[in-house]
mmCIF file of C-alpha atoms and ligand atoms in Angstrom:
data_model
loop_
_atom_site.group_PDB
_atom_site.id
_atom_site.type_symbol
_atom_site.label_atom_id
_atom_site.label_comp_id
_atom_site.label_asym_id
_atom_site.label_seq_id
_atom_site.Cartn_x
_atom_site.Cartn_y
_atom_site.Cartn_z
ATOM 1 C CA MET T 26 -1.198 -7.114 74.017
ATOM 2 C CA TYR T 27 -0.228 -10.746 73.938
ATOM 3 C CA ARG T 28 -2.304 -13.575 72.523
ATOM 4 C CA ILE T 29 -1.743 -16.708 74.588
ATOM 5 C CA ALA T 30 -3.191 -20.108 73.720
ATOM 6 C CA VAL T 31 -4.332 -22.265 76.615
ATOM 7 C CA ILE T 32 -4.384 -26.056 76.595
ATOM 8 C CA GLY T 33 -5.638 -27.223 79.979
ATOM 9 C CA GLY T 34 -5.629 -30.848 78.878
ATOM 10 C CA ASP T 35 -6.455 -33.719 81.223
ATOM 11 C CA GLY T 36 -6.756 -34.507 84.923
ATOM 12 C CA ILE T 37 -5.739 -31.576 87.084
ATOM 13 C CA GLY T 38 -4.498 -29.678 84.008
ATOM 14 C CA PRO T 39 -7.493 -27.340 83.567
ATOM 15 C CA GLU T 40 -7.746 -26.375 87.241
ATOM 16 C CA ILE T 41 -4.055 -25.582 87.711
ATOM 17 C CA VAL T 42 -3.898 -23.624 84.466
ATOM 18 C CA ALA T 43 -6.916 -21.620 85.649
ATOM 19 C CA GLU T 44 -4.895 -20.541 88.699
ATOM 20 C CA GLY T 45 -1.942 -19.697 86.506
ATOM 21 C CA ARG T 46 -4.131 -17.494 84.346
ATOM 22 C CA LYS T 47 -5.438 -15.723 87.417
ATOM 23 C CA VAL T 48 -1.904 -14.863 88.462
ATOM 24 C CA LEU T 49 -0.812 -13.789 84.981
ATOM 25 C CA GLU T 50 -3.899 -11.591 84.732
ATOM 26 C CA ALA T 51 -2.890 -9.937 87.987
ATOM 27 C CA ALA T 52 0.612 -9.410 86.599
ATOM 28 C CA ALA T 53 -0.842 -7.884 83.435
ATOM 29 C CA ASP T 54 -2.897 -5.466 85.550
ATOM 30 C CA ARG T 55 0.040 -4.488 87.672
ATOM 31 C CA PHE T 56 2.493 -4.050 84.819
ATOM 32 C CA SER T 57 0.066 -2.536 82.320
ATOM 33 C CA PHE T 58 -0.127 -5.026 79.521
ATOM 34 C CA ASP T 59 -2.964 -7.152 78.190
ATOM 35 C CA ILE T 60 -3.280 -10.845 77.638
ATOM 36 C CA ARG T 61 -5.894 -12.232 75.317
ATOM 37 C CA TRP T 62 -6.434 -15.904 76.108
ATOM 38 C CA GLU T 63 -7.857 -18.535 73.836
ATOM 39 C CA GLU T 64 -8.714 -21.996 75.087
ATOM 40 C CA PHE T 65 -8.130 -25.077 73.005
ATOM 41 C CA ASP T 66 -10.100 -28.228 73.582
ATOM 42 C CA ILE T 67 -7.248 -30.709 73.228
ATOM 43 C CA GLY T 68 -6.843 -33.823 75.345
ATOM 44 C CA ALA T 69 -8.308 -37.177 76.314
ATOM 45 C CA GLU T 70 -11.936 -36.089 76.294
ATOM 46 C CA ARG T 71 -11.868 -34.935 72.717
ATOM 47 C CA TYR T 72 -9.770 -37.920 71.691
ATOM 48 C CA LEU T 73 -12.275 -40.340 73.164
ATOM 49 C CA GLU T 74 -15.168 -38.577 71.453
ATOM 50 C CA THR T 75 -13.699 -37.880 68.040
ATOM 51 C CA GLY T 76 -10.471 -39.860 67.763
ATOM 52 C CA GLU T 77 -8.581 -36.613 67.204
ATOM 53 C CA LEU T 78 -5.362 -35.788 69.039
ATOM 54 C CA LEU T 79 -3.979 -32.716 67.277
ATOM 55 C CA THR T 80 -5.415 -31.652 63.962
ATOM 56 C CA GLU T 81 -3.732 -29.670 61.212
ATOM 57 C CA GLU T 82 -6.164 -26.922 62.040
ATOM 58 C CA ASP T 83 -5.158 -26.911 65.732
ATOM 59 C CA LEU T 84 -1.527 -26.577 64.760
ATOM 60 C CA LYS T 85 -2.159 -23.839 62.242
ATOM 61 C CA GLU T 86 -4.196 -21.855 64.753
ATOM 62 C CA LEU T 87 -1.738 -22.385 67.580
ATOM 63 C CA SER T 88 1.113 -21.060 65.488
ATOM 64 C CA GLY T 89 -0.553 -17.640 65.489
ATOM 65 C CA PHE T 90 -0.112 -17.203 69.242
ATOM 66 C CA ARG T 91 2.725 -15.548 71.131
ATOM 67 C CA ALA T 92 3.001 -18.576 73.425
ATOM 68 C CA ILE T 93 1.120 -21.636 74.653
ATOM 69 C CA TYR T 94 0.226 -22.241 78.295
ATOM 70 C CA PHE T 95 -0.093 -25.980 78.802
ATOM 71 C CA GLY T 96 -1.513 -27.994 81.718
ATOM 72 C CA ALA T 97 -1.004 -31.738 81.354
ATOM 73 C CA VAL T 98 -2.091 -34.733 79.315
ATOM 74 C CA GLY T 99 -2.655 -38.307 80.418
ATOM 75 C CA ASP T 100 -5.828 -40.215 81.191
ATOM 76 C CA GLU T 101 -6.434 -43.661 82.587
ATOM 77 C CA ARG T 102 -8.917 -44.470 79.799
ATOM 78 C CA VAL T 103 -6.254 -44.108 77.126
ATOM 79 C CA LEU T 104 -3.218 -46.350 76.632
ATOM 80 C CA PRO T 105 0.033 -44.845 77.932
ATOM 81 C CA GLY T 106 1.871 -43.005 75.177
ATOM 82 C CA VAL T 107 -1.094 -42.130 72.981
ATOM 83 C CA LEU T 108 -1.774 -38.693 74.445
ATOM 84 C CA GLU T 109 1.822 -38.056 75.474
ATOM 85 C CA LYS T 110 3.165 -38.711 72.002
ATOM 86 C CA GLY T 111 0.115 -37.553 70.067
ATOM 87 C CA ILE T 112 -0.220 -34.247 71.861
ATOM 88 C CA LEU T 113 2.668 -33.143 74.094
ATOM 89 C CA LEU T 114 5.560 -34.519 72.051
ATOM 90 C CA SER T 115 3.838 -33.609 68.782
ATOM 91 C CA LEU T 116 3.592 -30.001 69.905
ATOM 92 C CA ARG T 117 7.235 -29.920 70.966
ATOM 93 C CA PHE T 118 8.287 -31.367 67.611
ATOM 94 C CA TYR T 119 5.900 -29.457 65.363
ATOM 95 C CA PHE T 120 6.950 -26.117 66.799
ATOM 96 C CA ASP T 121 10.571 -27.250 66.942
ATOM 97 C CA GLN T 122 10.809 -26.281 70.594
ATOM 98 C CA TYR T 123 14.360 -27.492 70.828
ATOM 99 C CA ILE T 124 15.059 -26.158 74.304
ATOM 100 C CA ASN T 125 13.417 -27.672 77.335
ATOM 101 C CA LEU T 126 14.338 -25.260 80.085
ATOM 102 C CA ARG T 127 13.926 -26.583 83.621
ATOM 103 C CA PRO T 128 15.050 -24.502 86.580
ATOM 104 C CA VAL T 129 16.002 -26.430 89.707
ATOM 105 C CA ARG T 130 15.852 -23.905 92.476
ATOM 106 C CA LEU T 131 15.054 -24.364 96.129
ATOM 107 C CA LEU T 132 12.919 -21.467 97.303
ATOM 108 C CA GLU T 133 13.200 -20.123 100.827
ATOM 109 C CA GLY T 134 10.909 -22.018 103.186
ATOM 110 C CA VAL T 135 10.666 -25.158 101.048
ATOM 111 C CA THR T 136 11.877 -28.452 102.463
ATOM 112 C CA THR T 137 14.385 -30.371 100.415
ATOM 113 C CA PRO T 138 15.073 -34.041 101.172
ATOM 114 C CA LEU T 139 18.793 -33.248 100.895
ATOM 115 C CA ALA T 140 20.106 -32.974 104.452
ATOM 116 C CA GLY T 141 22.055 -29.823 105.174
ATOM 117 C CA LYS T 142 21.302 -28.104 101.864
ATOM 118 C CA SER T 143 19.725 -24.665 101.672
ATOM 119 C CA PRO T 144 18.501 -22.344 98.887
ATOM 120 C CA ARG T 145 22.100 -21.156 98.522
ATOM 121 C CA ASP T 146 23.097 -24.668 97.437
ATOM 122 C CA ILE T 147 20.285 -25.538 95.058
ATOM 123 C CA ASP T 148 20.007 -23.141 92.157
ATOM 124 C CA PHE T 149 20.782 -24.479 88.722
ATOM 125 C CA VAL T 150 19.079 -24.828 85.358
ATOM 126 C CA VAL T 151 18.792 -27.897 83.178
ATOM 127 C CA VAL T 152 18.739 -27.216 79.441
ATOM 128 C CA ARG T 153 17.308 -30.398 78.016
ATOM 129 C CA GLU T 154 17.499 -30.978 74.272
ATOM 130 C CA ASN T 155 13.883 -31.428 73.222
ATOM 131 C CA THR T 156 13.646 -32.734 69.652
ATOM 132 C CA GLU T 157 16.188 -35.537 69.156
ATOM 133 C CA ASP T 158 17.822 -38.500 70.893
ATOM 134 C CA PHE T 159 15.586 -41.473 71.719
ATOM 135 C CA TYR T 160 12.498 -39.285 71.372
ATOM 136 C CA VAL T 161 12.588 -39.184 67.569
ATOM 137 C CA GLY T 162 10.201 -42.121 67.357
ATOM 138 C CA VAL T 163 12.305 -44.323 65.107
ATOM 139 C CA GLY T 164 11.765 -47.903 66.096
ATOM 140 C CA GLY T 165 9.805 -51.018 65.563
ATOM 141 C CA ARG T 166 9.079 -54.588 66.500
ATOM 142 C CA VAL T 167 10.194 -57.318 64.194
ATOM 143 C CA ARG T 168 8.951 -60.861 63.943
ATOM 144 C CA GLY T 169 10.277 -63.487 61.604
ATOM 145 C CA ARG T 170 7.802 -62.812 58.842
ATOM 146 C CA ASP T 171 8.492 -59.081 58.772
ATOM 147 C CA ARG T 172 12.161 -59.621 58.112
ATOM 148 C CA ALA T 173 12.165 -58.220 54.607
ATOM 149 C CA THR T 174 11.111 -54.784 55.805
ATOM 150 C CA HIS T 175 13.680 -54.735 58.548
ATOM 151 C CA GLU T 176 16.581 -56.333 56.804
ATOM 152 C CA ILE T 177 19.311 -54.242 58.374
ATOM 153 C CA VAL T 178 18.091 -54.641 61.894
ATOM 154 C CA ARG T 179 17.490 -58.346 61.355
ATOM 155 C CA ASN T 180 21.007 -58.816 60.096
ATOM 156 C CA LEU T 181 22.504 -56.954 63.025
ATOM 157 C CA TYR T 182 20.471 -58.995 65.422
ATOM 158 C CA ASN T 183 21.471 -62.206 63.729
ATOM 159 C CA ILE T 184 25.149 -61.357 63.871
ATOM 160 C CA ARG T 185 24.986 -60.446 67.521
ATOM 161 C CA PHE T 186 22.707 -63.160 68.879
ATOM 162 C CA GLY T 187 22.652 -65.810 66.198
ATOM 163 C CA ILE T 188 18.894 -65.627 65.956
ATOM 164 C CA ASP T 189 17.558 -65.608 62.451
ATOM 165 C CA CYS T 190 14.020 -64.374 62.974
ATOM 166 C CA GLU T 191 12.785 -67.201 60.769
ATOM 167 C CA SER T 192 9.881 -68.129 62.960
ATOM 168 C CA ASP T 193 7.323 -65.814 64.507
ATOM 169 C CA ALA T 194 8.469 -66.880 67.939
ATOM 170 C CA ASP T 195 11.667 -64.943 67.371
ATOM 171 C CA GLU T 196 10.864 -61.371 68.092
ATOM 172 C CA MET T 197 12.822 -58.238 68.646
ATOM 173 C CA ALA T 198 12.193 -54.558 69.217
ATOM 174 C CA TYR T 199 14.478 -51.636 68.582
ATOM 175 C CA GLN T 200 14.463 -47.920 69.083
ATOM 176 C CA ILE T 201 17.015 -45.660 67.548
ATOM 177 C CA GLY T 202 18.345 -42.410 68.938
ATOM 178 C CA ILE T 203 19.545 -39.601 66.752
ATOM 179 C CA ILE T 204 21.809 -36.669 67.491
ATOM 180 C CA THR T 205 22.556 -34.255 64.685
ATOM 181 C CA ARG T 206 25.414 -31.764 64.621
ATOM 182 C CA GLU T 207 22.988 -28.897 64.109
ATOM 183 C CA GLY T 208 20.603 -30.173 66.780
ATOM 184 C CA ALA T 209 23.384 -30.418 69.342
ATOM 185 C CA LYS T 210 24.898 -27.107 68.306
ATOM 186 C CA ARG T 211 21.774 -25.034 68.759
ATOM 187 C CA VAL T 212 20.934 -26.314 72.227
ATOM 188 C CA ILE T 213 24.518 -26.153 73.465
ATOM 189 C CA THR T 214 24.819 -22.595 72.144
ATOM 190 C CA TYR T 215 21.664 -21.663 74.045
ATOM 191 C CA ALA T 216 23.118 -23.224 77.209
ATOM 192 C CA CYS T 217 26.401 -21.336 76.786
ATOM 193 C CA ASP T 218 24.548 -18.043 76.423
ATOM 194 C CA LEU T 219 22.540 -18.843 79.526
ATOM 195 C CA ALA T 220 25.644 -19.792 81.526
ATOM 196 C CA ARG T 221 27.208 -16.486 80.514
ATOM 197 C CA ARG T 222 24.292 -14.637 82.129
ATOM 198 C CA ARG T 223 24.554 -16.764 85.294
ATOM 199 C CA ARG T 224 27.530 -18.123 87.242
ATOM 200 C CA LYS T 225 29.413 -19.084 84.075
ATOM 201 C CA LYS T 226 29.651 -22.803 84.580
ATOM 202 C CA LEU T 227 28.297 -25.374 82.124
ATOM 203 C CA THR T 228 28.110 -29.143 82.586
ATOM 204 C CA SER T 229 27.391 -31.541 79.713
ATOM 205 C CA VAL T 230 25.583 -34.664 80.856
ATOM 206 C CA ASP T 231 25.773 -37.691 78.540
ATOM 207 C CA LYS T 232 26.829 -41.310 78.345
ATOM 208 C CA ALA T 233 29.664 -41.041 75.854
ATOM 209 C CA ASN T 234 31.455 -43.981 77.438
ATOM 210 C CA VAL T 235 28.826 -46.438 76.152
ATOM 211 C CA LEU T 236 26.724 -44.738 73.468
ATOM 212 C CA THR T 237 29.890 -43.615 71.758
ATOM 213 C CA ASP T 238 28.478 -42.642 68.376
ATOM 214 C CA MET T 239 25.626 -40.406 69.449
ATOM 215 C CA TYR T 240 27.189 -38.851 72.471
ATOM 216 C CA GLY T 241 30.631 -38.846 70.888
ATOM 217 C CA LEU T 242 29.208 -36.406 68.352
ATOM 218 C CA TRP T 243 27.478 -34.502 71.150
ATOM 219 C CA ARG T 244 30.790 -34.076 72.986
ATOM 220 C CA GLU T 245 32.602 -32.999 69.862
ATOM 221 C CA VAL T 246 30.010 -30.291 69.232
ATOM 222 C CA PHE T 247 30.079 -29.275 72.898
ATOM 223 C CA SER T 248 33.826 -28.700 72.733
ATOM 224 C CA GLU T 249 33.547 -26.779 69.484
ATOM 225 C CA VAL T 250 30.763 -24.493 70.656
ATOM 226 C CA CYS T 251 32.284 -23.886 74.082
ATOM 227 C CA GLY T 252 35.537 -22.933 72.380
ATOM 228 C CA ASN T 253 33.793 -19.642 71.584
ATOM 229 C CA TYR T 254 32.909 -19.034 75.231
ATOM 230 C CA LYS T 255 36.281 -18.791 76.941
ATOM 231 C CA ASP T 256 34.775 -17.026 79.940
ATOM 232 C CA ILE T 257 32.717 -20.109 80.861
ATOM 233 C CA THR T 258 34.029 -23.073 82.825
ATOM 234 C CA THR T 259 32.917 -26.331 81.208
ATOM 235 C CA GLU T 260 32.936 -29.965 82.201
ATOM 236 C CA PHE T 261 31.668 -33.340 81.014
ATOM 237 C CA ALA T 262 29.821 -35.695 83.315
ATOM 238 C CA PHE T 263 28.274 -39.108 82.775
ATOM 239 C CA VAL T 264 24.602 -39.298 83.558
ATOM 240 C CA ASP T 265 24.935 -42.024 86.176
ATOM 241 C CA ALA T 266 27.499 -39.982 88.076
ATOM 242 C CA VAL T 267 25.324 -36.892 87.796
ATOM 243 C CA THR T 268 22.506 -38.568 89.703
ATOM 244 C CA MET T 269 24.991 -38.876 92.565
ATOM 245 C CA TRP T 270 26.309 -35.331 92.334
ATOM 246 C CA PHE T 271 22.840 -33.765 92.140
ATOM 247 C CA VAL T 272 22.234 -35.291 95.548
ATOM 248 C CA LYS T 273 25.661 -34.865 97.069
ATOM 249 C CA ASN T 274 26.861 -31.546 95.611
ATOM 250 C CA PRO T 275 23.992 -29.651 93.981
ATOM 251 C CA GLU T 276 25.890 -26.414 94.650
ATOM 252 C CA SER T 277 28.479 -27.360 92.054
ATOM 253 C CA PHE T 278 25.969 -26.968 89.184
ATOM 254 C CA ASP T 279 24.968 -23.815 87.369
ATOM 255 C CA VAL T 280 23.772 -24.737 83.865
ATOM 256 C CA VAL T 281 23.454 -28.359 82.795
ATOM 257 C CA VAL T 282 22.953 -29.235 79.133
ATOM 258 C CA THR T 283 21.897 -32.727 78.154
ATOM 259 C CA PRO T 284 20.266 -34.825 75.436
ATOM 260 C CA ASN T 285 16.540 -35.401 75.592
ATOM 261 C CA MET T 286 16.152 -38.672 77.467
ATOM 262 C CA PHE T 287 18.718 -38.046 80.196
ATOM 263 C CA GLY T 288 17.188 -34.604 80.541
ATOM 264 C CA ASP T 289 13.817 -36.198 81.163
ATOM 265 C CA ILE T 290 15.208 -38.404 83.904
ATOM 266 C CA ILE T 291 17.464 -36.003 85.749
ATOM 267 C CA THR T 292 14.834 -33.263 85.853
ATOM 268 C CA ASP T 293 12.512 -35.470 87.883
ATOM 269 C CA LEU T 294 15.413 -35.858 90.292
ATOM 270 C CA GLY T 295 15.886 -32.095 90.105
ATOM 271 C CA ALA T 296 12.214 -31.615 90.936
ATOM 272 C CA MET T 297 12.579 -33.681 94.091
ATOM 273 C CA ILE T 298 15.599 -31.819 95.362
ATOM 274 C CA GLN T 299 13.854 -28.487 94.842
ATOM 275 C CA GLY T 300 10.962 -29.622 96.985
ATOM 276 C CA GLY T 301 8.797 -31.849 94.820
ATOM 277 C CA LEU T 302 6.989 -32.043 91.508
ATOM 278 C CA GLY T 303 4.490 -29.483 92.754
ATOM 279 C CA LEU T 304 7.158 -26.828 92.253
ATOM 280 C CA ALA T 305 8.868 -27.929 89.050
ATOM 281 C CA ALA T 306 8.221 -25.815 85.978
ATOM 282 C CA GLY T 307 9.439 -26.017 82.425
ATOM 283 C CA GLY T 308 9.499 -24.136 79.169
ATOM 284 C CA ASN T 309 9.582 -25.728 75.722
ATOM 285 C CA ILE T 310 11.306 -23.009 73.810
ATOM 286 C CA ASN T 311 11.897 -22.180 70.208
ATOM 287 C CA PRO T 312 13.670 -18.832 70.412
ATOM 288 C CA GLY T 313 12.383 -17.877 66.973
ATOM 289 C CA GLY T 314 8.988 -19.570 67.054
ATOM 290 C CA THR T 315 6.097 -20.684 69.217
ATOM 291 C CA SER T 316 7.089 -21.689 72.739
ATOM 292 C CA MET T 317 5.077 -23.584 75.322
ATOM 293 C CA PHE T 318 5.175 -23.460 79.120
ATOM 294 C CA GLU T 319 4.036 -26.223 81.450
ATOM 295 C CA PRO T 320 4.454 -27.792 84.863
ATOM 296 C CA ILE T 321 6.633 -30.864 84.500
ATOM 297 C CA HIS T 322 4.339 -33.080 86.556
ATOM 298 C CA GLY T 323 1.582 -34.976 84.824
ATOM 299 C CA SER T 324 -2.194 -34.916 84.891
ATOM 300 C CA ALA T 325 -2.642 -36.720 88.254
ATOM 301 C CA PRO T 326 -6.157 -37.953 87.328
ATOM 302 C CA LYS T 327 -6.747 -39.097 90.916
ATOM 303 C CA TYR T 328 -6.881 -35.473 92.019
ATOM 304 C CA ARG T 329 -8.980 -34.126 89.173
ATOM 305 C CA GLY T 330 -11.598 -31.639 90.263
ATOM 306 C CA LEU T 331 -10.766 -31.907 93.978
ATOM 307 C CA ASN T 332 -9.253 -28.424 94.253
ATOM 308 C CA GLN T 333 -6.264 -30.021 96.021
ATOM 309 C CA ALA T 334 -3.515 -29.997 93.422
ATOM 310 C CA ASN T 335 -0.567 -27.680 93.854
ATOM 311 C CA PRO T 336 -0.766 -24.926 91.223
ATOM 312 C CA MET T 337 2.695 -23.514 91.989
ATOM 313 C CA ALA T 338 4.588 -25.339 89.231
ATOM 314 C CA THR T 339 2.070 -24.045 86.701
ATOM 315 C CA ILE T 340 2.253 -20.529 88.102
ATOM 316 C CA TRP T 341 6.047 -20.742 87.975
ATOM 317 C CA ALA T 342 5.760 -21.879 84.344
ATOM 318 C CA GLY T 343 3.598 -18.794 83.839
ATOM 319 C CA SER T 344 6.440 -16.697 85.212
ATOM 320 C CA MET T 345 8.759 -18.319 82.666
ATOM 321 C CA LEU T 346 6.229 -17.497 79.964
ATOM 322 C CA LEU T 347 6.238 -13.832 81.002
ATOM 323 C CA ASP T 348 10.001 -13.805 81.003
ATOM 324 C CA HIS T 349 10.012 -15.317 77.539
ATOM 325 C CA ILE T 350 7.712 -12.678 76.059
ATOM 326 C CA GLY T 351 9.861 -9.934 77.545
ATOM 327 C CA GLU T 352 7.792 -9.029 80.613
ATOM 328 C CA THR T 353 10.724 -9.644 82.932
ATOM 329 C CA ALA T 354 9.598 -7.433 85.806
ATOM 330 C CA ALA T 355 6.235 -9.196 85.860
ATOM 331 C CA ALA T 356 7.980 -12.571 85.686
ATOM 332 C CA GLU T 357 10.129 -11.741 88.696
ATOM 333 C CA LYS T 358 7.146 -10.475 90.633
ATOM 334 C CA VAL T 359 5.253 -13.716 90.047
ATOM 335 C CA LEU T 360 8.195 -15.799 91.253
ATOM 336 C CA ALA T 361 8.635 -13.551 94.283
ATOM 337 C CA ALA T 362 4.927 -13.938 95.046
ATOM 338 C CA ILE T 363 5.225 -17.728 94.931
ATOM 339 C CA GLY T 364 8.094 -17.422 97.418
ATOM 340 C CA ARG T 365 6.081 -15.180 99.673
ATOM 341 C CA SER T 366 3.075 -17.474 99.577
ATOM 342 C CA ILE T 367 5.338 -20.298 100.738
ATOM 343 C CA LYS T 368 6.784 -18.184 103.542
ATOM 344 C CA ASP T 369 3.262 -17.250 104.620
ATOM 345 C CA GLY T 370 2.305 -20.918 104.721
ATOM 346 C CA VAL T 371 -0.301 -20.609 101.996
ATOM 347 C CA VAL T 372 0.510 -23.938 100.384
ATOM 348 C CA THR T 373 -1.340 -27.075 99.380
ATOM 349 C CA LYS T 374 -1.348 -30.403 101.190
ATOM 350 C CA ASP T 375 1.651 -31.848 99.322
ATOM 351 C CA MET T 376 3.751 -29.067 100.872
ATOM 352 C CA GLY T 377 2.330 -29.581 104.324
ATOM 353 C CA GLY T 378 -0.342 -26.894 104.123
ATOM 354 C CA MET T 379 -4.113 -26.699 104.257
ATOM 355 C CA SER T 380 -4.802 -24.390 101.338
ATOM 356 C CA ARG T 381 -6.780 -25.454 98.314
ATOM 357 C CA THR T 382 -5.688 -25.010 94.712
ATOM 358 C CA SER T 383 -7.808 -21.905 94.237
ATOM 359 C CA ASP T 384 -6.752 -20.394 97.607
ATOM 360 C CA VAL T 385 -3.133 -20.552 96.521
ATOM 361 C CA GLY T 386 -3.970 -18.999 93.148
ATOM 362 C CA ASP T 387 -5.997 -16.207 94.780
ATOM 363 C CA TYR T 388 -3.304 -15.494 97.326
ATOM 364 C CA ILE T 389 -0.475 -15.336 94.789
ATOM 365 C CA ALA T 390 -2.567 -13.195 92.434
ATOM 366 C CA ALA T 391 -3.262 -10.725 95.265
ATOM 367 C CA LEU T 392 0.434 -10.617 96.126
ATOM 368 C CA VAL T 393 1.328 -9.936 92.516
ATOM 369 C CA LYS T 394 -1.024 -6.957 92.557
ATOM 370 C CA ASN T 395 -0.007 -5.507 95.903
ATOM 371 C CA MET T 396 3.385 -6.750 96.995
HETATM 372 C C1 IPM S 428 8.257 -34.653 80.686
HETATM 373 C C2 IPM S 428 7.394 -35.870 80.545
HETATM 374 C C3 IPM S 428 7.233 -36.212 79.076
HETATM 375 C C4 IPM S 428 8.599 -36.492 78.514
HETATM 376 C C5 IPM S 428 6.259 -37.360 78.792
HETATM 377 C C6 IPM S 428 4.908 -37.130 79.403
HETATM 378 C C7 IPM S 428 6.130 -37.608 77.317
HETATM 379 O O1 IPM S 428 7.916 -36.912 81.275
HETATM 380 O O2 IPM S 428 7.862 -33.595 80.158
HETATM 381 O O3 IPM S 428 9.309 -34.739 81.317
HETATM 382 O O4 IPM S 428 9.076 -37.628 78.572
HETATM 383 O O5 IPM S 428 9.208 -35.566 78.001
HETATM 384 MG MG1 MG S 429 9.584 -36.357 82.501
#
């Protein structure tokens, strides 16, 4: 029996997670285990009513679950960043989910915008660091009168630009990224272990030619860790070049490991080449703690309640959740059922089909039971 916490969240979140649950229930039936679900009312609605994003109590309760199944947050009534940082990023940080695992895999029957590429060519995994880099939230805006509290930054700015921040018209903003040796080591180790179970190739994506301090340390750790994995082929790539190679030679990638922010960017590109955001799933993983699985697309408030959104990314994330808790046969069955649903043309509008959100969920759940 597994206790799974559910955070539907905003926009299309609740309806796509409902389909995911349907499919995971079917998998539980088929493979003889039980899931006990508990829903958490976390998201824009509660925030607007009570001002609460995540409470201490939420976090304490959530930590008692085997995993969290997450829909999406984001709402047009709330300023950008409030829900994203106050809920999604807070969960990732609180539970120290230092791996953001994002498979980029073109399933049979899905159209990729990359001409001449087939499922044989597009099958890699991005391991995005999930707790450091420019996501640590260290930053600020400085006006002249605040100079005392930001002395160091003010001095740097003055040296570089000759502006003294004396008057309030002089203003600057800064945001600092952090990479720690331990933070880099743990995610790179995870990526090496993953590469060992796959095609044994690992690419580090960074920008060590410009952000030499942070990504210099990252590269040093990469080389050290990979020294213990002689059976794996490794390479360094700059993030700008990688956006080219993802498009031109996706077949040359197996496992890609990258700091947080570049991981955010290149996985949206990855989503496109695997057939769109409707198919892109992710896991926020703490191998020794509470992990959380989600589609990587957002809350798409425009489509809320229309029964039109594509639930496949969420269902795929559900498959990753099953894999994570050790139900590997069930996980594989769910992924195979998604593939079959695509082959059978039971897909939503974004993938050129006529099916509704709940039709796709029903169909995949039935396949999981009977296929
Ligand atoms: C993602 C999203 C988030 C991120 C946002 C919503 C905070 O873009 O999961 O990729 O930047 O990590
Ligand atoms: Mg993103």
